[in-house]
Short mmCIF file of C-alpha atoms and ligand atoms in Angstrom, two decimals:
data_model
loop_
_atom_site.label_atom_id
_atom_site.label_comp_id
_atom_site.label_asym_id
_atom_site.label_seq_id
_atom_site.Cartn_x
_atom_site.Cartn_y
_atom_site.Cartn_z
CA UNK A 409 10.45 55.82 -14.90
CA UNK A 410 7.12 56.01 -13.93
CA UNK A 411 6.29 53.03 -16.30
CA UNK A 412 9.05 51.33 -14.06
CA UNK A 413 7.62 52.02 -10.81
CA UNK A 414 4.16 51.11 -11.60
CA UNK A 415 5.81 47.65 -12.48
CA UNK A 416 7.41 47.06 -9.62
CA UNK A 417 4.54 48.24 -7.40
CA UNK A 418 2.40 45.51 -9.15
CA UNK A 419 5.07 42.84 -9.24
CA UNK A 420 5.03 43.06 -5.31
CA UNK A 421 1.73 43.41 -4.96
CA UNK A 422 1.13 40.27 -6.89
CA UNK A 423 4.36 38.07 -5.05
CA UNK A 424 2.56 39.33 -2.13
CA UNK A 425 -0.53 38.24 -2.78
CA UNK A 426 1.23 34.83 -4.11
CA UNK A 427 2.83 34.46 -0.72
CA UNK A 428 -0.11 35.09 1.23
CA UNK A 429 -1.95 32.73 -0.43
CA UNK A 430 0.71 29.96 -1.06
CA UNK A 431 1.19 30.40 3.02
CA UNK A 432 -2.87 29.52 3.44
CA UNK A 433 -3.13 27.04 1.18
CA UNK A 434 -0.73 24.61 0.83
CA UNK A 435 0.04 21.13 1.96
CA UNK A 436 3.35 18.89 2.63
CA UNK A 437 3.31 15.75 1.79
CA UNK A 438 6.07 13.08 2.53
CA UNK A 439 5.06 9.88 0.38
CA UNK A 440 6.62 6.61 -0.28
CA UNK A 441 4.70 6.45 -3.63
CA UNK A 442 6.73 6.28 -6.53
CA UNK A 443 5.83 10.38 -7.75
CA UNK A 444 4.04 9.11 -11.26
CA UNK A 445 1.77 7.16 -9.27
CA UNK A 446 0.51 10.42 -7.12
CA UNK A 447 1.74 13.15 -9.65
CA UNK A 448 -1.27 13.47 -11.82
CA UNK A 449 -3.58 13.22 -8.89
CA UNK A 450 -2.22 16.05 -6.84
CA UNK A 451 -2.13 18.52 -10.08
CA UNK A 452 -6.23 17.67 -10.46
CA UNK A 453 -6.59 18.84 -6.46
CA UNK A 454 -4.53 21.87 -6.90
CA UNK A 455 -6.43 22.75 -9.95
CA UNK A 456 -10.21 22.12 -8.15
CA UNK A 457 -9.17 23.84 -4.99
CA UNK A 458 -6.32 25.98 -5.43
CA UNK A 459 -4.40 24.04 -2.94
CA UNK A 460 -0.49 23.36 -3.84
CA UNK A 461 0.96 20.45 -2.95
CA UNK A 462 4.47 20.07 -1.91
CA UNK A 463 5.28 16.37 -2.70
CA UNK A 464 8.85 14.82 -0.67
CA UNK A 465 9.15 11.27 -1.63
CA UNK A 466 11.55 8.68 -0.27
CA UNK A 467 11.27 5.44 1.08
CA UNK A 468 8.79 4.17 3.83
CA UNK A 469 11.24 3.92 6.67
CA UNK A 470 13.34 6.20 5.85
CA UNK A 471 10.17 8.44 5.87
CA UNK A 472 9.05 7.66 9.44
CA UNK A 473 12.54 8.14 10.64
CA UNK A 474 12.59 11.80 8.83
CA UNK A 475 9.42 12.86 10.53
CA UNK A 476 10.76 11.29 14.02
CA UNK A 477 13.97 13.16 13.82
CA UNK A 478 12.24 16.62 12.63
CA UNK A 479 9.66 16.32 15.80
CA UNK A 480 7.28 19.38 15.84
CA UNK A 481 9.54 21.30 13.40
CA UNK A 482 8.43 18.69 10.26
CA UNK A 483 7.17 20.56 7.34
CA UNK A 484 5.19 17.72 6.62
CA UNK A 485 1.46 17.91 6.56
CA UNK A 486 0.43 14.43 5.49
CA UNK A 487 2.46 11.21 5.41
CA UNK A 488 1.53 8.70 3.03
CA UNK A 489 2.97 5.03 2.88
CA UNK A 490 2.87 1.31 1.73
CA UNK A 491 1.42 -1.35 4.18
CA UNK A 492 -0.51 -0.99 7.30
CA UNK A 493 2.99 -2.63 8.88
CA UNK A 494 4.36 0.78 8.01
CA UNK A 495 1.40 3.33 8.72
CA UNK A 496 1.07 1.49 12.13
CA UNK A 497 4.31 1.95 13.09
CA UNK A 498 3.95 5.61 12.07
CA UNK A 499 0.93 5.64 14.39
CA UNK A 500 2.63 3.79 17.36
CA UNK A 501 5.31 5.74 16.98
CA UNK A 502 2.87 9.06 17.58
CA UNK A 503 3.44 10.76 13.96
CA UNK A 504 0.21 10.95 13.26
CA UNK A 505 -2.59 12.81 14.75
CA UNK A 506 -6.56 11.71 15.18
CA UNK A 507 -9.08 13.73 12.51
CA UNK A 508 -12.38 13.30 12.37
CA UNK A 509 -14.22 13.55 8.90
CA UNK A 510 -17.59 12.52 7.77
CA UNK A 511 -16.23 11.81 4.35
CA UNK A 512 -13.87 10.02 5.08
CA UNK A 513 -16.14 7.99 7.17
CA UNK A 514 -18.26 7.45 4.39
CA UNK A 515 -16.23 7.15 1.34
CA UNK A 516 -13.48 4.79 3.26
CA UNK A 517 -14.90 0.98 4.74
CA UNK A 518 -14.43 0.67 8.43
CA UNK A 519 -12.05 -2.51 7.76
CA UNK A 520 -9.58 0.26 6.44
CA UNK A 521 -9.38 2.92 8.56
CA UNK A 522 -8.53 3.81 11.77
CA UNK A 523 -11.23 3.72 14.35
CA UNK A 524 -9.24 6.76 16.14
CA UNK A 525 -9.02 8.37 12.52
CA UNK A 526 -5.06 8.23 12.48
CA UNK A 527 -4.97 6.90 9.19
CA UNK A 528 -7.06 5.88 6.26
CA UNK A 529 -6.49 3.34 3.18
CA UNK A 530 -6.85 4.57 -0.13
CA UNK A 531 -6.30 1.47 -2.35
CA UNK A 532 -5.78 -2.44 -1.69
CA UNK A 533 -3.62 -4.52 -2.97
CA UNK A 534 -4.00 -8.89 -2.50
CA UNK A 535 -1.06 -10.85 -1.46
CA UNK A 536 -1.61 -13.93 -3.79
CA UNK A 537 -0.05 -16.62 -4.80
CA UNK A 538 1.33 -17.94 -8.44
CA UNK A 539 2.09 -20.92 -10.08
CA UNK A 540 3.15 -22.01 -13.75
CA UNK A 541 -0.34 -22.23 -16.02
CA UNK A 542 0.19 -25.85 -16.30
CA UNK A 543 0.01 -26.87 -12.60
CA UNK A 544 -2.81 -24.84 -11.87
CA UNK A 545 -5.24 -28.07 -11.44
CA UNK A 546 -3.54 -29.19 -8.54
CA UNK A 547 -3.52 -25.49 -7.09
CA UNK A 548 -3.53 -25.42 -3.26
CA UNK A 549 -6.50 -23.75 -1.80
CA UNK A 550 -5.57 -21.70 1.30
CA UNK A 551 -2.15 -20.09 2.62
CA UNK A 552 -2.20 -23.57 5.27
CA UNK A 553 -1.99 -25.43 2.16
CA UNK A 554 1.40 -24.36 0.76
CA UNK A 555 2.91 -25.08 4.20
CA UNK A 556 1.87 -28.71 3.59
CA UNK A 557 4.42 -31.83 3.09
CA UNK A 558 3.26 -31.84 -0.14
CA UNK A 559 5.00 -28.84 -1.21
CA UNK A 560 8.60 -29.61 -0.06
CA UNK A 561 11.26 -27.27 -2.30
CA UNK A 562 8.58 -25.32 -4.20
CA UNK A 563 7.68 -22.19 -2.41
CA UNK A 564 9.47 -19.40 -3.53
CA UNK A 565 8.74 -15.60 -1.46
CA UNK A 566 10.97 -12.64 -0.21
CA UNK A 567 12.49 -12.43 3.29
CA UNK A 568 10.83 -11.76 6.12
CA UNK A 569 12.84 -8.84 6.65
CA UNK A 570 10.15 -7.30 4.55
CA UNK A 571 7.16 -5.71 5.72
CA UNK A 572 4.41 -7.63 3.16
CA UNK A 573 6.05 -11.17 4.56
CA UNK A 574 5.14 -9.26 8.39
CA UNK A 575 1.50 -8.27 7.11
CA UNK A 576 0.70 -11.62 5.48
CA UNK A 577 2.37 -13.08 9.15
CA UNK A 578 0.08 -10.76 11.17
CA UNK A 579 -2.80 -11.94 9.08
CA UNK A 580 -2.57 -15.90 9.83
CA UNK A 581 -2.01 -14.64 13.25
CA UNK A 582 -5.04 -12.96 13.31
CA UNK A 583 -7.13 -15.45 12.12
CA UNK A 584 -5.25 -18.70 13.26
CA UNK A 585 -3.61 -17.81 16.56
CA UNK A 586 0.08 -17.62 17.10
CA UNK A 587 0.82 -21.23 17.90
CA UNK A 588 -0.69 -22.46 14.33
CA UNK A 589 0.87 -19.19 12.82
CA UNK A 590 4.17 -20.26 13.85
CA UNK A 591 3.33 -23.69 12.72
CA UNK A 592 2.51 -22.23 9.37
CA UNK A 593 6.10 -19.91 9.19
CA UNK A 594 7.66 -23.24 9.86
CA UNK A 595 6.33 -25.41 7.03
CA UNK A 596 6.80 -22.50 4.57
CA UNK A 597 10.06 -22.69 5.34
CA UNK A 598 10.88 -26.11 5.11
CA UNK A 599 9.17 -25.88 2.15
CA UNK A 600 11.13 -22.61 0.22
CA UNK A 601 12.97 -23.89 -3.23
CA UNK A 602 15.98 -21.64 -2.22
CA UNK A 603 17.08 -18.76 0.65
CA UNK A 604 14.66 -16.24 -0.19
CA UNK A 605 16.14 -13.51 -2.66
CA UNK A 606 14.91 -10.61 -4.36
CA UNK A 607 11.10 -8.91 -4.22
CA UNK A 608 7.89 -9.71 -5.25
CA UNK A 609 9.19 -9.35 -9.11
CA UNK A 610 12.03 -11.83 -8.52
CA UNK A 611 9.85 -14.49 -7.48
CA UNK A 612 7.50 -14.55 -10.56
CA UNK A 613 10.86 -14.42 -12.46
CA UNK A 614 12.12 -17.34 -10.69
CA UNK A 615 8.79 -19.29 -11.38
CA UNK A 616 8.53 -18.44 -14.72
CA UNK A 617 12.13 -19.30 -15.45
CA UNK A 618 11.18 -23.08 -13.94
CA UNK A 619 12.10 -22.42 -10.51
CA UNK A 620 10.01 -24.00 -6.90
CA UNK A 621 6.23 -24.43 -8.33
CA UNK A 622 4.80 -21.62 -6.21
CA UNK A 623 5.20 -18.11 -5.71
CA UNK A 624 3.81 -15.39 -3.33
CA UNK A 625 3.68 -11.67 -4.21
CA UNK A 626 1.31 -8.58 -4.56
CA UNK A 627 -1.37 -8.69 -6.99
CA UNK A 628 -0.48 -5.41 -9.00
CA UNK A 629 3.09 -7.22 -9.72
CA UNK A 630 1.26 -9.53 -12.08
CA UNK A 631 -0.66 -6.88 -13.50
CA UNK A 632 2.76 -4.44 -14.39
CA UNK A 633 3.72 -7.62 -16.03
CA UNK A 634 1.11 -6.36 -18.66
CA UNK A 635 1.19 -2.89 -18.82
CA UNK A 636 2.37 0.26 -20.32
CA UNK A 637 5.71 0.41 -18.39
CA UNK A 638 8.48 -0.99 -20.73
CA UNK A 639 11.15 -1.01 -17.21
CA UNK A 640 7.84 -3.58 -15.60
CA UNK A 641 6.41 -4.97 -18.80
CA UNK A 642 7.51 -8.66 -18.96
CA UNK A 643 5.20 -10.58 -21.59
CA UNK A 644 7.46 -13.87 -21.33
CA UNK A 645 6.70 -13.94 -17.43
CA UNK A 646 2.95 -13.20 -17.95
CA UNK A 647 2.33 -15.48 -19.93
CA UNK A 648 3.60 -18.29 -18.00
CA UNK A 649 2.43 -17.54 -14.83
CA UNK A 650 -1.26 -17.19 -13.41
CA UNK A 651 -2.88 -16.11 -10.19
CA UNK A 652 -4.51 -17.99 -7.71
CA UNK A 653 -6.45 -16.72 -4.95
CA UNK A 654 -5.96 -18.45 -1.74
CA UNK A 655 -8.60 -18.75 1.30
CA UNK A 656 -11.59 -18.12 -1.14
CA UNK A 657 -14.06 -20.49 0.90
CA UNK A 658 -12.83 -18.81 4.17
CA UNK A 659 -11.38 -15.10 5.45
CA UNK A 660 -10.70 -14.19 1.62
CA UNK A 661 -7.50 -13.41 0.24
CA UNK A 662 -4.66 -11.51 2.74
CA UNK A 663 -5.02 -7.89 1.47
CA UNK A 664 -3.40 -4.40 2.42
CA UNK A 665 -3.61 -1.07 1.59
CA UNK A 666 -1.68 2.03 0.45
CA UNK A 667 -2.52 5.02 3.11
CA UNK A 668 -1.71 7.12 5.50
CA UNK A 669 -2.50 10.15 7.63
CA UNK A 670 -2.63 13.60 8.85
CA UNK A 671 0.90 14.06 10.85
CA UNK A 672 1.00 15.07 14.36
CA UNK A 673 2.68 18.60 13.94
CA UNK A 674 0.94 19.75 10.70
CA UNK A 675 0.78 23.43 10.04
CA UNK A 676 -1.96 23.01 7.57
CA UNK A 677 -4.52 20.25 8.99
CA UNK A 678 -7.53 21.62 6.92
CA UNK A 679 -5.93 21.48 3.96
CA UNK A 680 -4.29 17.90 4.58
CA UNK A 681 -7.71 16.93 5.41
CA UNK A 682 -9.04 18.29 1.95
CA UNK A 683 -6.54 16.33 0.44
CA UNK A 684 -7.37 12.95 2.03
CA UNK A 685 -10.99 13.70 1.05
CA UNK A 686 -9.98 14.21 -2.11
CA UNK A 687 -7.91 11.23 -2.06
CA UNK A 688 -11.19 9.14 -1.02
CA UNK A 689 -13.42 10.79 -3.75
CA UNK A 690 -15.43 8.50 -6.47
CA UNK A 691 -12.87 10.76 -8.85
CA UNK A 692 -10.01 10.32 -7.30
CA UNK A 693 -10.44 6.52 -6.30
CA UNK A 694 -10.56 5.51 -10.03
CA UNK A 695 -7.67 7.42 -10.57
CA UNK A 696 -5.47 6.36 -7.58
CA UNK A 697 -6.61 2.51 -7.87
CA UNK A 698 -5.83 2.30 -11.85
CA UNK A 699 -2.17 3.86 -11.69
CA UNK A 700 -0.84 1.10 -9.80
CA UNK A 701 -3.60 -1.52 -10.69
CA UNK A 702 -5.14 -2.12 -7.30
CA UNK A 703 -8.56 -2.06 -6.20
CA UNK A 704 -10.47 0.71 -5.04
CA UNK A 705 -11.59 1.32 -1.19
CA UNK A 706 -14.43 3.28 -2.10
CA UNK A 707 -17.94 0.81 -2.26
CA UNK A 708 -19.06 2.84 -5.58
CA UNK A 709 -15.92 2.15 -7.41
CA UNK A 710 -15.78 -0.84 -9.37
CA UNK A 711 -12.28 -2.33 -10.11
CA UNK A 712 -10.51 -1.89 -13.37
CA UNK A 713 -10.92 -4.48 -15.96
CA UNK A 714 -7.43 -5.88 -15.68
CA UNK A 715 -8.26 -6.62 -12.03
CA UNK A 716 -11.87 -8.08 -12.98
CA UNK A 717 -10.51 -9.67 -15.51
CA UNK A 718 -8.92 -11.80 -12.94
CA UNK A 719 -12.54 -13.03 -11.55
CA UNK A 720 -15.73 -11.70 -10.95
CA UNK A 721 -16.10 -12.53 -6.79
CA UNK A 722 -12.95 -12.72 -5.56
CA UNK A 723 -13.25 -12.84 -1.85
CA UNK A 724 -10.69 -10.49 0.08
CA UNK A 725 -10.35 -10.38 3.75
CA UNK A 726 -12.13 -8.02 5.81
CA UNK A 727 -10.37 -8.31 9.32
CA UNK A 728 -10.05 -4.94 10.31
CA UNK A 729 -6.19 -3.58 9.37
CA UNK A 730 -5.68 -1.76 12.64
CA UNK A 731 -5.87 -5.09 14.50
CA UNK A 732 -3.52 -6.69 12.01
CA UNK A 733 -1.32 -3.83 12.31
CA UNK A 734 -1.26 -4.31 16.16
CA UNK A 735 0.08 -8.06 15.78
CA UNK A 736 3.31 -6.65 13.35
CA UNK A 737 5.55 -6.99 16.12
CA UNK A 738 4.89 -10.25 17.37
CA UNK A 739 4.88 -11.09 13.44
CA UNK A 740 8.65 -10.38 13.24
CA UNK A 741 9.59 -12.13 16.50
CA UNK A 742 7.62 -15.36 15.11
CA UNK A 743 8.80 -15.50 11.68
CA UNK A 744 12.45 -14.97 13.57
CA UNK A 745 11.54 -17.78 15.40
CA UNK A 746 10.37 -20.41 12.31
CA UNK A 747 13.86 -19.36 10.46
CA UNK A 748 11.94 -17.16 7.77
CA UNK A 749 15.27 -15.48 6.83
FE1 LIG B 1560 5.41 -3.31 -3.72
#
């Protein structure tokens, strides 16, 4: 009996302690990552700090509308998301709250974070552009190019119902003005092979199976084409299809970013804010970048050598995402407007 008690009296004392301690230090995270992508990451920070993390993963507007609807009562500590179309919306939308952290503002370019400190990019992806290996001599050289005459019936990309097609929008807005932007939208689409259908994966598919001549999707596409996933690995559509990288003598390829921010009602800001430092770490960037082959933000960490494998200087654009976030909007009435379906 007295064996019993003693028991008992430590079992509480520990799931006590437990709760006490998984109250302090824990963080909620809503994340539109697929969960093997962030998984092994998240274990490492619980292990160096003792901080659990609580992952919640769905999809990125279904996400934004979650935290809308649960207002200050959101569990979440931290959303993280795809696209600055998506994190900006978040921020216009007042989901996320302003931190300020020194390593963050080291670790993390300017170009990729917010200047108010809503949210912060942890890797970058390239919207670039494909074609089959045996056209590649007469390769178009900027995103202008491919809404050129020239190209009539060979453009193959996504709707513009999706947010990359808003970003890459935003971007030519950004750097062109709307009136040539909209110019732009127009050509592409008197120039798609067929009513855009399918993602990013369709349309190396579709070029690979002898469809339109060019193709536009995100850079780590290609790469899953050659890696360990056997539901991604496609070795008949790599090795028909190679990259090209537009705007190189200019603003660099269009990139974005996977990121996000500490949410407005968060219960457990300093521990979010460990996380996101984590997030940014020299460690953690290697890490983060490889698992979905995209390139690092940090300035210390060097690519992997699939992505450097695909050149050595590969210019990427350096507007600052927060402005191209701003134009979104006025993306999606524009694109409306050229009949980007
Ligand atoms: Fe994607």
């Amino acid at each position: 009996m007295k064996l019993y008690t003693m028991i008992a009296l430590s079992a509480l004392c520990l799931s006590s302690t437990f709760a006490v301690r998984a109250d302090a230090q824990e963080v909620n995270l809503y994340s539109a990552q697929k969960e093997h992508l962030i998984k092994p990451l998240l274990q490492r920070f619980t292990d160096k700090t003792g901080i659990k993390v609580r992952l919640i993963t769905g999809d990125a507007s279904g996400l934004v509308t979650r935290l809308e609807h649960e207002g200050e009562h959101s569990p979440a500590d931290l959303l993280f998301t795809t696209d600055i179309g998506n994190i900006y919306e978040a921020k216009s939308k007042k989901l996320l709250q302003p931190i300020d952290s020194k390593v963050l503002n080291e670790n993390i370019p300017p170009a990729v974070r917010d200047p108010q400190g809503t949210w912060y990019g942890f890797t970058k992806r390239a919207r670039i552009m494909f074609m089959r290996k045996q056209d590649k001599a007469n390769a178009p050289k900027t995103y202008d190019d491919i809404a050129k005459p020239q190209w009539k019936g060979a453009v193959l990309a996504r709707s513009s119902e999706d947010v990359y097609n808003q970003s890459l929008m935003a971007f030519m807005i950004y750097h062109h003005g709307e009136a040539k932007a909209l110019a732009w939208a127009k050509g592409i689409v008197a120039n798609l092979a067929h009513t855009p259908v399918g993602g990013d994966r369709d349309q190396l598919r579709h070029l690979a199976a002898g469809e339109g001549r060019i193709a536009i999707a995100n850079s780590y596409y290609y790469a899953m084409l050659f890696g360990a996933d056997p539901a991604l690995h496609d070795e008949q559509v790599a090795s028909k299809v190679i990259p090209v990288f537009l705007d190189q003598e200019t603003t660099g390829v269009h990139i974005n970013i996977r990121g996000g921010g500490v949410t407005r009602h968060a219960k457990h800001k300093k521990e979010a804010i460990a996380l996101l430092e984590y997030l940014s770490s020299e460690e953690a960037q290697r890490i983060f970048a490889d698992a979905n082959n995209e390139y690092p933000v940090h300035p210390k960490v060097a690519p992997s050598d699939v992505i450097r494998g695909w050149g050595d200087n590969i210019k990427l654009d350096a507007a600052p995402l927060e402005e191209i976030g701003k134009l979104r909007r006025r993306a999606i009435i524009l694109l409306d407007e050229a009949g980007w379906r």
